[in-house]
């Protein structure tokens, strides 16, 4: 036992030291870059000052009696904030390993090839039928899972973001830049369902009682830039599509989300896959009053940044998260 724990201690200690050195290198590179940016205008200003001084030396006016109006063209340095939460997100944190580890065995049953650039989302209508989409290819397909994918229906010019179905069998989806949730009819056509204008729906979840949770953001060219006019929220609708509650800020009036891309609601919790930028994300779990219960920023020993793409809730209550950059499933 001592040997094992000593090995774990040394491994963790080494990881902390390596992370410290990596951040020191990153900070030094960034500081050098800032110095280079500062030196460029200073060299021009210094050259101009030298020329003026030489000209003044050739005049009859004493240099010490000459007044030169300052130009204030040298950039000033503005200190950045270093809150502990920010440092923790960059550096990492110590996590307690469970006293009882469970071995989870996964095995591939079958794989299928497609002509999609990527597949996201994947939504099972039943055990034999899937909806698969690709926003980049602007296509949504309904396929039967047999020996090969058998295409049942195809919709073009659809940039699907999220798909769910109600207990009544209605299939509802959101699109990348559309303010409507839409119904997928049995004939394969899309019908407008609920309009959130001027906001765009992203992640969707429907309860057994047909209440809807939907992630929303404003229309913007860069969804990962947030200012005081931004609206990033999860909205809870009743079975008649009336707003019951809006989750947007915590008790300290701090924004909860960047882009709420996926949502799962249970009896006690609201789980939100929050996309922070193209390469980073996190899982936020709220209670129904809206208080943050916990935030997951990825495994402490992951090689790359945590980039969650989708998640699901198992019958045993485990959140299963796909992590794109680490080619992993997190339980």
Short mmCIF file of C-alpha atoms in Angstrom, two decimals:
data_model
loop_
_atom_site.label_atom_id
_atom_site.label_comp_id
_atom_site.label_asym_id
_atom_site.label_seq_id
_atom_site.Cartn_x
_atom_site.Cartn_y
_atom_site.Cartn_z
CA UNK A 1 0.00 0.00 0.00
CA UNK A 2 2.82 2.42 0.95
CA UNK A 3 4.58 1.74 -2.37
CA UNK A 4 1.40 2.39 -4.33
CA UNK A 5 0.54 5.62 -2.51
CA UNK A 6 4.13 6.85 -2.78
CA UNK A 7 4.00 6.26 -6.52
CA UNK A 8 0.71 8.18 -6.76
CA UNK A 9 2.19 11.02 -4.70
CA UNK A 10 5.28 11.26 -6.91
CA UNK A 11 3.16 11.13 -10.06
CA UNK A 12 0.91 13.96 -8.84
CA UNK A 13 3.89 16.00 -7.63
CA UNK A 14 5.57 15.60 -11.01
CA UNK A 15 2.36 16.63 -12.82
CA UNK A 16 2.08 19.80 -10.70
CA UNK A 17 5.74 20.69 -11.35
CA UNK A 18 5.40 20.11 -15.10
CA UNK A 19 2.24 22.21 -15.20
CA UNK A 20 4.02 25.01 -13.30
CA UNK A 21 6.90 24.97 -15.79
CA UNK A 22 4.52 24.94 -18.76
CA UNK A 23 2.64 27.97 -17.45
CA UNK A 24 5.90 29.79 -16.66
CA UNK A 25 7.04 29.20 -20.26
CA UNK A 26 3.67 30.40 -21.59
CA UNK A 27 3.75 33.54 -19.43
CA UNK A 28 7.35 34.29 -20.48
CA UNK A 29 6.43 33.94 -24.18
CA UNK A 30 3.42 36.21 -23.70
CA UNK A 31 5.49 38.80 -21.81
CA UNK A 32 8.14 38.75 -24.57
CA UNK A 33 5.42 39.25 -27.16
CA UNK A 34 4.11 42.28 -25.23
CA UNK A 35 7.64 43.71 -24.96
CA UNK A 36 8.03 43.40 -28.73
CA UNK A 37 4.71 45.19 -29.22
CA UNK A 38 5.88 47.94 -26.85
CA UNK A 39 9.30 48.28 -28.51
CA UNK A 40 7.87 48.95 -31.99
CA UNK A 41 6.16 52.30 -31.18
CA UNK A 42 8.95 53.24 -28.75
CA UNK A 43 11.65 52.89 -31.42
CA UNK A 44 9.72 55.25 -33.72
CA UNK A 45 9.09 57.75 -30.92
CA UNK A 46 12.72 57.58 -29.74
CA UNK A 47 13.97 58.19 -33.27
CA UNK A 48 11.71 61.23 -33.59
CA UNK A 49 12.92 62.59 -30.22
CA UNK A 50 16.56 62.16 -31.25
CA UNK A 51 15.97 64.07 -34.50
CA UNK A 52 14.27 66.90 -32.64
CA UNK A 53 17.11 67.10 -30.12
CA UNK A 54 19.69 67.30 -32.91
CA UNK A 55 17.74 70.11 -34.60
CA UNK A 56 17.50 72.03 -31.33
CA UNK A 57 21.25 71.73 -30.77
CA UNK A 58 21.77 73.66 -34.05
CA UNK A 59 19.50 76.54 -32.98
CA UNK A 60 20.16 79.44 -30.63
CA UNK A 61 17.46 78.28 -28.19
CA UNK A 62 18.89 76.58 -25.07
CA UNK A 63 17.67 73.00 -24.84
CA UNK A 64 16.85 73.27 -21.13
CA UNK A 65 14.47 76.18 -21.82
CA UNK A 66 12.60 74.32 -24.53
CA UNK A 67 9.20 72.84 -23.75
CA UNK A 68 8.22 69.71 -25.69
CA UNK A 69 4.56 68.74 -25.53
CA UNK A 70 4.26 65.05 -24.57
CA UNK A 71 2.45 62.91 -27.14
CA UNK A 72 1.45 60.00 -24.85
CA UNK A 73 1.92 57.58 -27.72
CA UNK A 74 3.72 54.94 -25.70
CA UNK A 75 1.16 52.26 -24.69
CA UNK A 76 0.46 51.88 -20.99
CA UNK A 77 0.36 48.50 -19.26
CA UNK A 78 -2.95 47.54 -17.67
CA UNK A 79 -2.78 44.84 -14.99
CA UNK A 80 -5.00 41.83 -15.59
CA UNK A 81 -7.08 40.32 -12.83
CA UNK A 82 -5.80 37.09 -11.29
CA UNK A 83 -8.73 35.67 -9.33
CA UNK A 84 -8.17 32.27 -7.75
CA UNK A 85 -10.86 30.69 -9.94
CA UNK A 86 -9.07 31.88 -13.08
CA UNK A 87 -5.74 30.49 -11.87
CA UNK A 88 -7.38 27.21 -10.91
CA UNK A 89 -8.96 26.84 -14.38
CA UNK A 90 -5.59 27.40 -16.06
CA UNK A 91 -3.38 25.46 -13.67
CA UNK A 92 -5.68 22.63 -12.60
CA UNK A 93 -6.75 21.34 -9.19
CA UNK A 94 -6.35 18.40 -6.87
CA UNK A 95 -9.21 15.90 -7.05
CA UNK A 96 -9.94 13.06 -4.67
CA UNK A 97 -10.08 9.70 -6.33
CA UNK A 98 -13.04 7.56 -5.41
CA UNK A 99 -12.31 4.98 -2.71
CA UNK A 100 -14.17 2.46 -4.82
CA UNK A 101 -13.27 2.49 -8.48
CA UNK A 102 -15.56 0.81 -10.96
CA UNK A 103 -14.20 -0.79 -14.08
CA UNK A 104 -16.29 0.12 -17.10
CA UNK A 105 -15.83 -2.13 -20.09
CA UNK A 106 -16.86 -0.91 -23.52
CA UNK A 107 -16.80 -2.95 -26.70
CA UNK A 108 -17.67 -2.05 -30.27
CA UNK A 109 -20.69 -3.92 -31.62
CA UNK A 110 -20.61 -2.50 -35.14
CA UNK A 111 -19.43 0.60 -37.00
CA UNK A 112 -20.86 2.35 -40.07
CA UNK A 113 -19.26 4.62 -42.66
CA UNK A 114 -20.91 7.84 -43.85
CA UNK A 115 -20.04 10.59 -46.30
CA UNK A 116 -20.49 13.29 -43.63
CA UNK A 117 -17.65 15.64 -42.69
CA UNK A 118 -18.58 14.75 -39.11
CA UNK A 119 -21.68 13.42 -37.35
CA UNK A 120 -23.30 15.62 -34.73
CA UNK A 121 -25.90 15.16 -33.43
CA UNK A 122 -26.89 11.49 -33.35
CA UNK A 123 -30.42 10.83 -32.13
CA UNK A 124 -32.07 7.38 -31.87
CA UNK A 125 -35.78 7.41 -32.74
CA UNK A 126 -35.97 3.73 -31.82
CA UNK A 127 -33.66 0.69 -31.75
CA UNK A 128 -33.57 0.49 -35.55
CA UNK A 129 -33.75 4.12 -36.68
CA UNK A 130 -31.43 7.10 -36.19
CA UNK A 131 -31.39 10.75 -37.09
CA UNK A 132 -27.86 11.93 -37.94
CA UNK A 133 -26.88 15.44 -38.88
CA UNK A 134 -23.96 17.60 -39.92
CA UNK A 135 -24.26 21.39 -39.77
CA UNK A 136 -21.16 21.82 -41.97
CA UNK A 137 -22.69 19.67 -44.73
CA UNK A 138 -26.13 21.23 -44.08
CA UNK A 139 -27.82 17.85 -44.11
CA UNK A 140 -30.03 15.74 -41.83
CA UNK A 141 -30.63 12.05 -42.60
CA UNK A 142 -32.97 9.47 -41.19
CA UNK A 143 -31.33 6.05 -41.47
CA UNK A 144 -32.18 2.48 -40.59
CA UNK A 145 -29.49 0.57 -38.71
CA UNK A 146 -29.10 -2.78 -40.47
CA UNK A 147 -26.03 -4.47 -41.91
CA UNK A 148 -25.39 -1.10 -43.53
CA UNK A 149 -26.94 2.31 -43.09
CA UNK A 150 -30.13 2.36 -45.12
CA UNK A 151 -31.21 5.91 -45.90
CA UNK A 152 -34.92 6.52 -45.29
CA UNK A 153 -35.10 10.27 -45.75
CA UNK A 154 -32.79 13.22 -46.30
CA UNK A 155 -33.20 16.95 -45.69
CA UNK A 156 -30.83 19.39 -47.37
CA UNK A 157 -29.93 22.93 -46.24
CA UNK A 158 -30.53 22.06 -42.58
CA UNK A 159 -27.86 23.15 -40.07
CA UNK A 160 -29.11 21.07 -37.18
CA UNK A 161 -27.80 21.82 -33.67
CA UNK A 162 -29.81 19.57 -31.36
CA UNK A 163 -32.58 16.93 -31.66
CA UNK A 164 -35.06 15.58 -29.10
CA UNK A 165 -38.44 13.83 -29.14
CA UNK A 166 -41.45 14.23 -26.87
CA UNK A 167 -43.41 11.48 -25.12
CA UNK A 168 -46.02 12.00 -27.85
CA UNK A 169 -43.48 11.04 -30.51
CA UNK A 170 -42.89 14.55 -31.87
CA UNK A 171 -39.33 15.13 -33.08
CA UNK A 172 -38.09 18.66 -32.33
CA UNK A 173 -34.84 20.22 -33.49
CA UNK A 174 -32.90 23.48 -33.40
CA UNK A 175 -30.78 24.94 -36.21
CA UNK A 176 -27.53 26.88 -36.04
CA UNK A 177 -28.82 30.36 -36.90
CA UNK A 178 -32.61 30.05 -36.72
CA UNK A 179 -34.76 31.52 -33.94
CA UNK A 180 -37.36 28.74 -34.25
CA UNK A 181 -37.56 25.30 -32.73
CA UNK A 182 -38.95 23.09 -35.49
CA UNK A 183 -41.05 19.95 -35.72
CA UNK A 184 -39.96 17.16 -38.05
CA UNK A 185 -43.17 15.91 -39.66
CA UNK A 186 -43.76 12.30 -40.70
CA UNK A 187 -43.40 13.32 -44.37
CA UNK A 188 -39.90 14.64 -43.66
CA UNK A 189 -40.79 18.33 -43.79
CA UNK A 190 -39.95 20.88 -41.09
CA UNK A 191 -42.64 22.96 -39.41
CA UNK A 192 -42.01 26.01 -37.23
CA UNK A 193 -42.87 25.26 -33.60
CA UNK A 194 -41.71 27.89 -31.04
CA UNK A 195 -40.09 31.23 -31.90
CA UNK A 196 -37.48 32.72 -29.51
CA UNK A 197 -36.70 35.76 -31.66
CA UNK A 198 -34.28 37.56 -31.27
CA UNK A 199 -32.54 34.62 -29.55
CA UNK A 200 -31.28 31.41 -31.20
CA UNK A 201 -32.05 28.04 -29.56
CA UNK A 202 -29.13 25.63 -29.13
CA UNK A 203 -29.41 22.68 -26.73
CA UNK A 204 -32.86 21.13 -26.11
CA UNK A 205 -34.28 18.68 -23.59
CA UNK A 206 -37.87 17.45 -23.13
CA UNK A 207 -39.15 15.87 -19.93
CA UNK A 208 -41.63 13.00 -19.71
CA UNK A 209 -44.26 15.67 -18.97
CA UNK A 210 -43.36 17.42 -22.27
CA UNK A 211 -41.80 20.41 -20.57
CA UNK A 212 -38.91 21.88 -22.55
CA UNK A 213 -35.49 23.14 -21.47
CA UNK A 214 -33.75 25.11 -24.20
CA UNK A 215 -30.36 26.86 -24.31
CA UNK A 216 -30.42 30.29 -25.94
CA UNK A 217 -27.98 32.90 -27.15
CA UNK A 218 -28.31 36.17 -29.05
CA UNK A 219 -27.50 36.51 -32.76
CA UNK A 220 -23.82 37.36 -33.07
CA UNK A 221 -20.90 36.80 -35.43
CA UNK A 222 -18.76 35.38 -32.62
CA UNK A 223 -20.81 33.44 -30.07
CA UNK A 224 -17.83 33.07 -27.73
CA UNK A 225 -17.46 36.82 -27.13
CA UNK A 226 -19.67 38.08 -24.30
CA UNK A 227 -20.45 41.69 -23.46
CA UNK A 228 -23.05 43.40 -21.30
CA UNK A 229 -25.67 43.09 -24.04
CA UNK A 230 -25.26 39.33 -24.41
CA UNK A 231 -28.07 36.96 -23.49
CA UNK A 232 -26.95 33.42 -22.63
CA UNK A 233 -29.60 31.45 -20.83
CA UNK A 234 -31.43 28.20 -20.29
CA UNK A 235 -35.18 28.65 -20.46
CA UNK A 236 -37.69 26.26 -18.90
CA UNK A 237 -41.02 26.03 -20.75
CA UNK A 238 -44.16 24.24 -19.63
CA UNK A 239 -46.05 21.76 -21.83
CA UNK A 240 -47.83 24.70 -23.51
CA UNK A 241 -44.53 26.39 -24.38
CA UNK A 242 -44.98 29.11 -21.77
CA UNK A 243 -41.86 30.27 -19.90
CA UNK A 244 -41.65 28.93 -16.36
CA UNK A 245 -38.15 30.00 -15.45
CA UNK A 246 -35.00 31.54 -16.97
CA UNK A 247 -31.53 30.49 -15.77
CA UNK A 248 -28.94 33.11 -16.74
CA UNK A 249 -27.11 34.44 -13.66
CA UNK A 250 -26.00 32.94 -10.36
CA UNK A 251 -26.75 34.43 -6.93
CA UNK A 252 -23.82 36.85 -7.40
CA UNK A 253 -25.19 38.04 -10.76
CA UNK A 254 -22.37 36.29 -12.60
CA UNK A 255 -23.20 34.78 -15.97
CA UNK A 256 -23.74 31.04 -15.86
CA UNK A 257 -23.16 30.17 -19.52
CA UNK A 258 -21.26 31.02 -22.68
CA UNK A 259 -23.14 28.80 -25.16
CA UNK A 260 -25.50 26.23 -23.55
CA UNK A 261 -25.11 23.61 -26.30
CA UNK A 262 -26.66 20.53 -24.63
CA UNK A 263 -29.08 20.11 -21.71
CA UNK A 264 -30.27 17.18 -19.57
CA UNK A 265 -32.79 17.75 -16.78
CA UNK A 266 -33.61 15.19 -14.10
CA UNK A 267 -35.85 15.33 -11.04
CA UNK A 268 -33.19 17.13 -9.00
CA UNK A 269 -30.68 18.65 -11.42
CA UNK A 270 -30.21 20.56 -14.65
CA UNK A 271 -27.01 19.51 -16.44
CA UNK A 272 -25.71 21.92 -19.08
CA UNK A 273 -22.88 21.35 -21.55
CA UNK A 274 -21.48 24.88 -21.83
CA UNK A 275 -19.25 25.55 -24.86
CA UNK A 276 -16.72 28.25 -23.93
CA UNK A 277 -14.92 28.42 -27.30
CA UNK A 278 -13.92 26.15 -30.18
CA UNK A 279 -11.55 24.14 -27.98
CA UNK A 280 -12.90 24.40 -24.43
CA UNK A 281 -16.07 23.58 -22.57
CA UNK A 282 -17.41 22.46 -19.22
CA UNK A 283 -20.35 20.73 -17.57
CA UNK A 284 -22.43 22.85 -15.18
CA UNK A 285 -25.01 21.29 -12.88
CA UNK A 286 -27.71 23.47 -11.30
CA UNK A 287 -30.51 22.75 -8.91
CA UNK A 288 -33.97 23.89 -9.94
CA UNK A 289 -33.80 27.20 -8.03
CA UNK A 290 -30.74 27.89 -10.21
CA UNK A 291 -27.85 27.53 -7.75
CA UNK A 292 -24.64 25.99 -9.11
CA UNK A 293 -24.07 22.56 -7.52
CA UNK A 294 -20.83 21.77 -9.33
CA UNK A 295 -18.76 22.57 -12.43
CA UNK A 296 -16.63 20.01 -14.27
CA UNK A 297 -13.74 21.39 -16.37
CA UNK A 298 -12.23 18.08 -17.45
CA UNK A 299 -10.00 15.40 -15.96
CA UNK A 300 -6.96 16.74 -14.13
CA UNK A 301 -4.60 14.39 -16.01
CA UNK A 302 -6.02 14.86 -19.51
CA UNK A 303 -3.44 15.58 -22.18
CA UNK A 304 -5.52 18.24 -23.92
CA UNK A 305 -8.12 20.82 -22.94
CA UNK A 306 -11.59 19.48 -22.13
CA UNK A 307 -13.73 19.85 -25.26
CA UNK A 308 -17.14 18.24 -24.57
CA UNK A 309 -19.17 17.57 -27.68
CA UNK A 310 -22.27 15.79 -26.34
CA UNK A 311 -23.48 13.94 -23.26
CA UNK A 312 -26.11 11.49 -22.05
CA UNK A 313 -27.48 10.30 -18.70
CA UNK A 314 -27.31 6.54 -18.05
CA UNK A 315 -30.08 4.64 -16.21
CA UNK A 316 -27.69 4.38 -13.25
CA UNK A 317 -27.39 8.19 -13.11
CA UNK A 318 -23.96 8.54 -14.72
CA UNK A 319 -23.29 11.44 -17.05
CA UNK A 320 -21.41 10.12 -20.10
CA UNK A 321 -19.55 12.90 -21.92
CA UNK A 322 -17.74 12.71 -25.25
CA UNK A 323 -14.45 14.65 -25.15
CA UNK A 324 -13.37 15.53 -28.69
CA UNK A 325 -9.73 16.56 -28.23
CA UNK A 326 -8.88 13.72 -25.86
CA UNK A 327 -10.71 11.07 -27.95
CA UNK A 328 -12.41 9.95 -24.78
CA UNK A 329 -15.69 9.26 -23.04
CA UNK A 330 -15.85 10.64 -19.50
CA UNK A 331 -18.14 9.04 -16.92
#
